[in-house]
């Protein structure tokens, strides 16, 4: 088991270096690696080239199978997928119960989402399709489709359709 974990760490570090020197290869191989270690990522994750997972994103190793990511989703730098929480141990101790305990809950992100830099996705989070998560947001609970969320705790701040229409009208973006 320890050898397997060591090999995973080595493989992941090679893939992270690949992101610098061969980004096109990294974009295709990294989701396959995450799938291999247990993360649930759509087979067609990178179907039309819009998905991306930054190499600095952190996936909680307690149980990778509790993490799901839909196709064409972008995961920005230093995003944290947290599936466990040991705070219950401290809570129990305050009422006189001495035992190590934890919450273990899934985290899922739908299709065509954008998760901003340094967002935290807490245990039990379920993000719908077509959602933008603002940078630095702390997300928990069920997030509906087609919204923009931001803050700590993250709250709905707008409609993705209204936001897209606004920028289309202004033409304040560029096409690569």
PDB file of N, CA, C and O in Angstrom, residues 65-104:
ATOM      1  N   UNK A  65     -12.777   8.731  -3.878  1.00  0.00           N
ATOM      2  CA  UNK A  65     -14.020   8.355  -4.554  1.00  0.00           C
ATOM      3  C   UNK A  65     -15.198   9.242  -4.142  1.00  0.00           C
ATOM      4  O   UNK A  65     -16.250   9.199  -4.768  1.00  0.00           O
ATOM      5  N   UNK A  66     -15.025  10.063  -3.114  1.00  0.00           N
ATOM      6  CA  UNK A  66     -16.080  10.988  -2.691  1.00  0.00           C
ATOM      7  C   UNK A  66     -16.065  12.294  -3.490  1.00  0.00           C
ATOM      8  O   UNK A  66     -16.905  13.158  -3.274  1.00  0.00           O
ATOM      9  N   UNK A  67     -15.121  12.431  -4.408  1.00  0.00           N
ATOM     10  CA  UNK A  67     -14.996  13.653  -5.201  1.00  0.00           C
ATOM     11  C   UNK A  67     -15.457  13.373  -6.627  1.00  0.00           C
ATOM     12  O   UNK A  67     -15.020  12.414  -7.249  1.00  0.00           O
ATOM     13  N   UNK A  68     -16.338  14.249  -7.154  1.00  0.00           N
ATOM     14  CA  UNK A  68     -16.833  14.133  -8.529  1.00  0.00           C
ATOM     15  C   UNK A  68     -16.696  15.470  -9.238  1.00  0.00           C
ATOM     16  O   UNK A  68     -17.014  16.514  -8.663  1.00  0.00           O
ATOM     17  N   UNK A  69     -16.249  15.417 -10.501  1.00  0.00           N
ATOM     18  CA  UNK A  69     -16.084  16.628 -11.306  1.00  0.00           C
ATOM     19  C   UNK A  69     -16.690  16.368 -12.683  1.00  0.00           C
ATOM     20  O   UNK A  69     -16.314  15.410 -13.362  1.00  0.00           O
ATOM     21  N   UNK A  70     -17.598  17.239 -13.100  1.00  0.00           N
ATOM     22  CA  UNK A  70     -18.246  17.122 -14.403  1.00  0.00           C
ATOM     23  C   UNK A  70     -17.367  17.620 -15.534  1.00  0.00           C
ATOM     24  O   UNK A  70     -16.389  18.344 -15.324  1.00  0.00           O
ATOM     25  N   UNK A  71     -17.747  17.261 -16.757  1.00  0.00           N
ATOM     26  CA  UNK A  71     -16.922  17.630 -17.920  1.00  0.00           C
ATOM     27  C   UNK A  71     -16.911  19.140 -18.154  1.00  0.00           C
ATOM     28  O   UNK A  71     -17.827  19.863 -17.758  1.00  0.00           O
ATOM     29  N   UNK A  72     -15.837  19.578 -18.799  1.00  0.00           N
ATOM     30  CA  UNK A  72     -15.625  20.978 -19.173  1.00  0.00           C
ATOM     31  C   UNK A  72     -15.603  21.932 -17.985  1.00  0.00           C
ATOM     32  O   UNK A  72     -15.886  23.118 -18.125  1.00  0.00           O
ATOM     33  N   UNK A  73     -15.250  21.441 -16.821  1.00  0.00           N
ATOM     34  CA  UNK A  73     -15.156  22.275 -15.626  1.00  0.00           C
ATOM     35  C   UNK A  73     -13.717  22.740 -15.441  1.00  0.00           C
ATOM     36  O   UNK A  73     -12.780  21.979 -15.660  1.00  0.00           O
ATOM     37  N   UNK A  74     -13.559  23.997 -15.049  1.00  0.00           N
ATOM     38  CA  UNK A  74     -12.242  24.563 -14.778  1.00  0.00           C
ATOM     39  C   UNK A  74     -12.053  24.677 -13.275  1.00  0.00           C
ATOM     40  O   UNK A  74     -12.888  25.262 -12.582  1.00  0.00           O
ATOM     41  N   UNK A  75     -10.955  24.105 -12.792  1.00  0.00           N
ATOM     42  CA  UNK A  75     -10.590  24.174 -11.380  1.00  0.00           C
ATOM     43  C   UNK A  75      -9.335  25.044 -11.301  1.00  0.00           C
ATOM     44  O   UNK A  75      -8.267  24.648 -11.759  1.00  0.00           O
ATOM     45  N   UNK A  76      -9.457  26.231 -10.726  1.00  0.00           N
ATOM     46  CA  UNK A  76      -8.346  27.184 -10.670  1.00  0.00           C
ATOM     47  C   UNK A  76      -7.335  26.826  -9.585  1.00  0.00           C
ATOM     48  O   UNK A  76      -7.546  25.921  -8.788  1.00  0.00           O
ATOM     49  N   UNK A  77      -6.296  27.638  -9.539  1.00  0.00           N
ATOM     50  CA  UNK A  77      -5.177  27.357  -8.628  1.00  0.00           C
ATOM     51  C   UNK A  77      -5.590  27.339  -7.159  1.00  0.00           C
ATOM     52  O   UNK A  77      -6.435  28.110  -6.726  1.00  0.00           O
ATOM     53  N   UNK A  78      -4.991  26.398  -6.449  1.00  0.00           N
ATOM     54  CA  UNK A  78      -5.119  26.237  -5.002  1.00  0.00           C
ATOM     55  C   UNK A  78      -6.552  26.033  -4.520  1.00  0.00           C
ATOM     56  O   UNK A  78      -6.876  26.323  -3.363  1.00  0.00           O
ATOM     57  N   UNK A  79      -7.402  25.512  -5.382  1.00  0.00           N
ATOM     58  CA  UNK A  79      -8.745  25.126  -4.958  1.00  0.00           C
ATOM     59  C   UNK A  79      -8.622  23.891  -4.064  1.00  0.00           C
ATOM     60  O   UNK A  79      -7.797  23.020  -4.306  1.00  0.00           O
ATOM     61  N   UNK A  80      -9.432  23.827  -3.017  1.00  0.00           N
ATOM     62  CA  UNK A  80      -9.389  22.712  -2.068  1.00  0.00           C
ATOM     63  C   UNK A  80     -10.714  21.951  -2.103  1.00  0.00           C
ATOM     64  O   UNK A  80     -11.772  22.534  -1.924  1.00  0.00           O
ATOM     65  N   UNK A  81     -10.625  20.644  -2.353  1.00  0.00           N
ATOM     66  CA  UNK A  81     -11.764  19.729  -2.268  1.00  0.00           C
ATOM     67  C   UNK A  81     -11.610  18.978  -0.957  1.00  0.00           C
ATOM     68  O   UNK A  81     -10.755  18.110  -0.830  1.00  0.00           O
ATOM     69  N   UNK A  82     -12.419  19.303   0.031  1.00  0.00           N
ATOM     70  CA  UNK A  82     -12.293  18.729   1.363  1.00  0.00           C
ATOM     71  C   UNK A  82     -13.475  17.803   1.637  1.00  0.00           C
ATOM     72  O   UNK A  82     -14.616  18.250   1.657  1.00  0.00           O
ATOM     73  N   UNK A  83     -13.184  16.518   1.838  1.00  0.00           N
ATOM     74  CA  UNK A  83     -14.252  15.545   2.080  1.00  0.00           C
ATOM     75  C   UNK A  83     -14.361  15.128   3.541  1.00  0.00           C
ATOM     76  O   UNK A  83     -15.264  14.391   3.888  1.00  0.00           O
ATOM     77  N   UNK A  84     -13.448  15.584   4.360  1.00  0.00           N
ATOM     78  CA  UNK A  84     -13.500  15.189   5.780  1.00  0.00           C
ATOM     79  C   UNK A  84     -13.376  16.407   6.688  1.00  0.00           C
ATOM     80  O   UNK A  84     -12.924  17.465   6.272  1.00  0.00           O
ATOM     81  N   UNK A  85     -13.785  16.214   7.937  1.00  0.00           N
ATOM     82  CA  UNK A  85     -13.727  17.283   8.938  1.00  0.00           C
ATOM     83  C   UNK A  85     -13.619  16.631  10.312  1.00  0.00           C
ATOM     84  O   UNK A  85     -14.493  15.860  10.701  1.00  0.00           O
ATOM     85  N   UNK A  86     -12.526  16.916  11.004  1.00  0.00           N
ATOM     86  CA  UNK A  86     -12.305  16.346  12.333  1.00  0.00           C
ATOM     87  C   UNK A  86     -12.817  17.242  13.460  1.00  0.00           C
ATOM     88  O   UNK A  86     -12.603  16.964  14.629  1.00  0.00           O
ATOM     89  N   UNK A  87     -13.500  18.318  13.153  1.00  0.00           N
ATOM     90  CA  UNK A  87     -13.944  19.241  14.198  1.00  0.00           C
ATOM     91  C   UNK A  87     -14.874  18.563  15.203  1.00  0.00           C
ATOM     92  O   UNK A  87     -14.942  18.983  16.362  1.00  0.00           O
ATOM     93  N   UNK A  88     -15.574  17.523  14.793  1.00  0.00           N
ATOM     94  CA  UNK A  88     -16.480  16.823  15.711  1.00  0.00           C
ATOM     95  C   UNK A  88     -15.706  16.243  16.900  1.00  0.00           C
ATOM     96  O   UNK A  88     -16.232  16.174  18.013  1.00  0.00           O
ATOM     97  N   UNK A  89     -14.438  15.867  16.690  1.00  0.00           N
ATOM     98  CA  UNK A  89     -13.610  15.365  17.804  1.00  0.00           C
ATOM     99  C   UNK A  89     -13.502  16.419  18.894  1.00  0.00           C
ATOM    100  O   UNK A  89     -13.652  16.121  20.084  1.00  0.00           O
ATOM    101  N   UNK A  90     -13.261  17.672  18.510  1.00  0.00           N
ATOM    102  CA  UNK A  90     -13.143  18.752  19.492  1.00  0.00           C
ATOM    103  C   UNK A  90     -14.489  19.039  20.149  1.00  0.00           C
ATOM    104  O   UNK A  90     -14.571  19.284  21.353  1.00  0.00           O
ATOM    105  N   UNK A  91     -15.545  19.006  19.364  1.00  0.00           N
ATOM    106  CA  UNK A  91     -16.880  19.224  19.919  1.00  0.00           C
ATOM    107  C   UNK A  91     -17.252  18.173  20.941  1.00  0.00           C
ATOM    108  O   UNK A  91     -17.778  18.485  22.028  1.00  0.00           O
ATOM    109  N   UNK A  92     -16.982  16.912  20.610  1.00  0.00           N
ATOM    110  CA  UNK A  92     -17.291  15.827  21.548  1.00  0.00           C
ATOM    111  C   UNK A  92     -16.469  15.963  22.832  1.00  0.00           C
ATOM    112  O   UNK A  92     -16.973  15.707  23.927  1.00  0.00           O
ATOM    113  N   UNK A  93     -15.215  16.381  22.683  1.00  0.00           N
ATOM    114  CA  UNK A  93     -14.350  16.536  23.867  1.00  0.00           C
ATOM    115  C   UNK A  93     -14.925  17.573  24.830  1.00  0.00           C
ATOM    116  O   UNK A  93     -14.857  17.408  26.041  1.00  0.00           O
ATOM    117  N   UNK A  94     -15.523  18.637  24.292  1.00  0.00           N
ATOM    118  CA  UNK A  94     -16.074  19.672  25.173  1.00  0.00           C
ATOM    119  C   UNK A  94     -17.263  19.171  25.989  1.00  0.00           C
ATOM    120  O   UNK A  94     -17.575  19.746  27.029  1.00  0.00           O
ATOM    121  N   UNK A  95     -17.913  18.101  25.536  1.00  0.00           N
ATOM    122  CA  UNK A  95     -19.031  17.537  26.319  1.00  0.00           C
ATOM    123  C   UNK A  95     -18.611  16.250  27.040  1.00  0.00           C
ATOM    124  O   UNK A  95     -19.461  15.465  27.451  1.00  0.00           O
ATOM    125  N   UNK A  96     -17.279  16.065  27.160  1.00  0.00           N
ATOM    126  CA  UNK A  96     -16.772  14.965  27.966  1.00  0.00           C
ATOM    127  C   UNK A  96     -16.611  13.628  27.246  1.00  0.00           C
ATOM    128  O   UNK A  96     -16.368  12.615  27.888  1.00  0.00           O
ATOM    129  N   UNK A  97     -16.724  13.604  25.947  1.00  0.00           N
ATOM    130  CA  UNK A  97     -16.565  12.356  25.188  1.00  0.00           C
ATOM    131  C   UNK A  97     -15.211  12.389  24.495  1.00  0.00           C
ATOM    132  O   UNK A  97     -14.952  13.247  23.649  1.00  0.00           O
ATOM    133  N   UNK A  98     -14.344  11.455  24.891  1.00  0.00           N
ATOM    134  CA  UNK A  98     -12.986  11.400  24.355  1.00  0.00           C
ATOM    135  C   UNK A  98     -12.900  10.286  23.321  1.00  0.00           C
ATOM    136  O   UNK A  98     -12.701   9.130  23.652  1.00  0.00           O
ATOM    137  N   UNK A  99     -13.087  10.631  22.042  1.00  0.00           N
ATOM    138  CA  UNK A  99     -12.873   9.656  20.979  1.00  0.00           C
ATOM    139  C   UNK A  99     -12.634  10.398  19.672  1.00  0.00           C
ATOM    140  O   UNK A  99     -13.238  11.436  19.417  1.00  0.00           O
ATOM    141  N   UNK A 100     -11.718   9.852  18.869  1.00  0.00           N
ATOM    142  CA  UNK A 100     -11.479  10.495  17.569  1.00  0.00           C
ATOM    143  C   UNK A 100     -12.665  10.226  16.641  1.00  0.00           C
ATOM    144  O   UNK A 100     -13.111   9.094  16.496  1.00  0.00           O
ATOM    145  N   UNK A 101     -13.193  11.262  16.050  1.00  0.00           N
ATOM    146  CA  UNK A 101     -14.339  11.126  15.162  1.00  0.00           C
ATOM    147  C   UNK A 101     -14.177  12.113  14.015  1.00  0.00           C
ATOM    148  O   UNK A 101     -13.443  13.089  14.119  1.00  0.00           O
ATOM    149  N   UNK A 102     -14.887  11.860  12.935  1.00  0.00           N
ATOM    150  CA  UNK A 102     -14.833  12.781  11.802  1.00  0.00           C
ATOM    151  C   UNK A 102     -16.090  12.663  10.963  1.00  0.00           C
ATOM    152  O   UNK A 102     -16.787  11.668  10.994  1.00  0.00           O
ATOM    153  N   UNK A 103     -16.350  13.736  10.234  1.00  0.00           N
ATOM    154  CA  UNK A 103     -17.383  13.715   9.212  1.00  0.00           C
ATOM    155  C   UNK A 103     -16.690  13.320   7.918  1.00  0.00           C
ATOM    156  O   UNK A 103     -15.568  13.740   7.653  1.00  0.00           O
ATOM    157  N   UNK A 104     -17.339  12.551   7.092  1.00  0.00           N
ATOM    158  CA  UNK A 104     -16.811  12.167   5.792  1.00  0.00           C
ATOM    159  C   UNK A 104     -17.972  12.275   4.811  1.00  0.00           C
ATOM    160  O   UNK A 104     -18.933  11.504   4.899  1.00  0.00           O
TER     161      UNK A 104
END
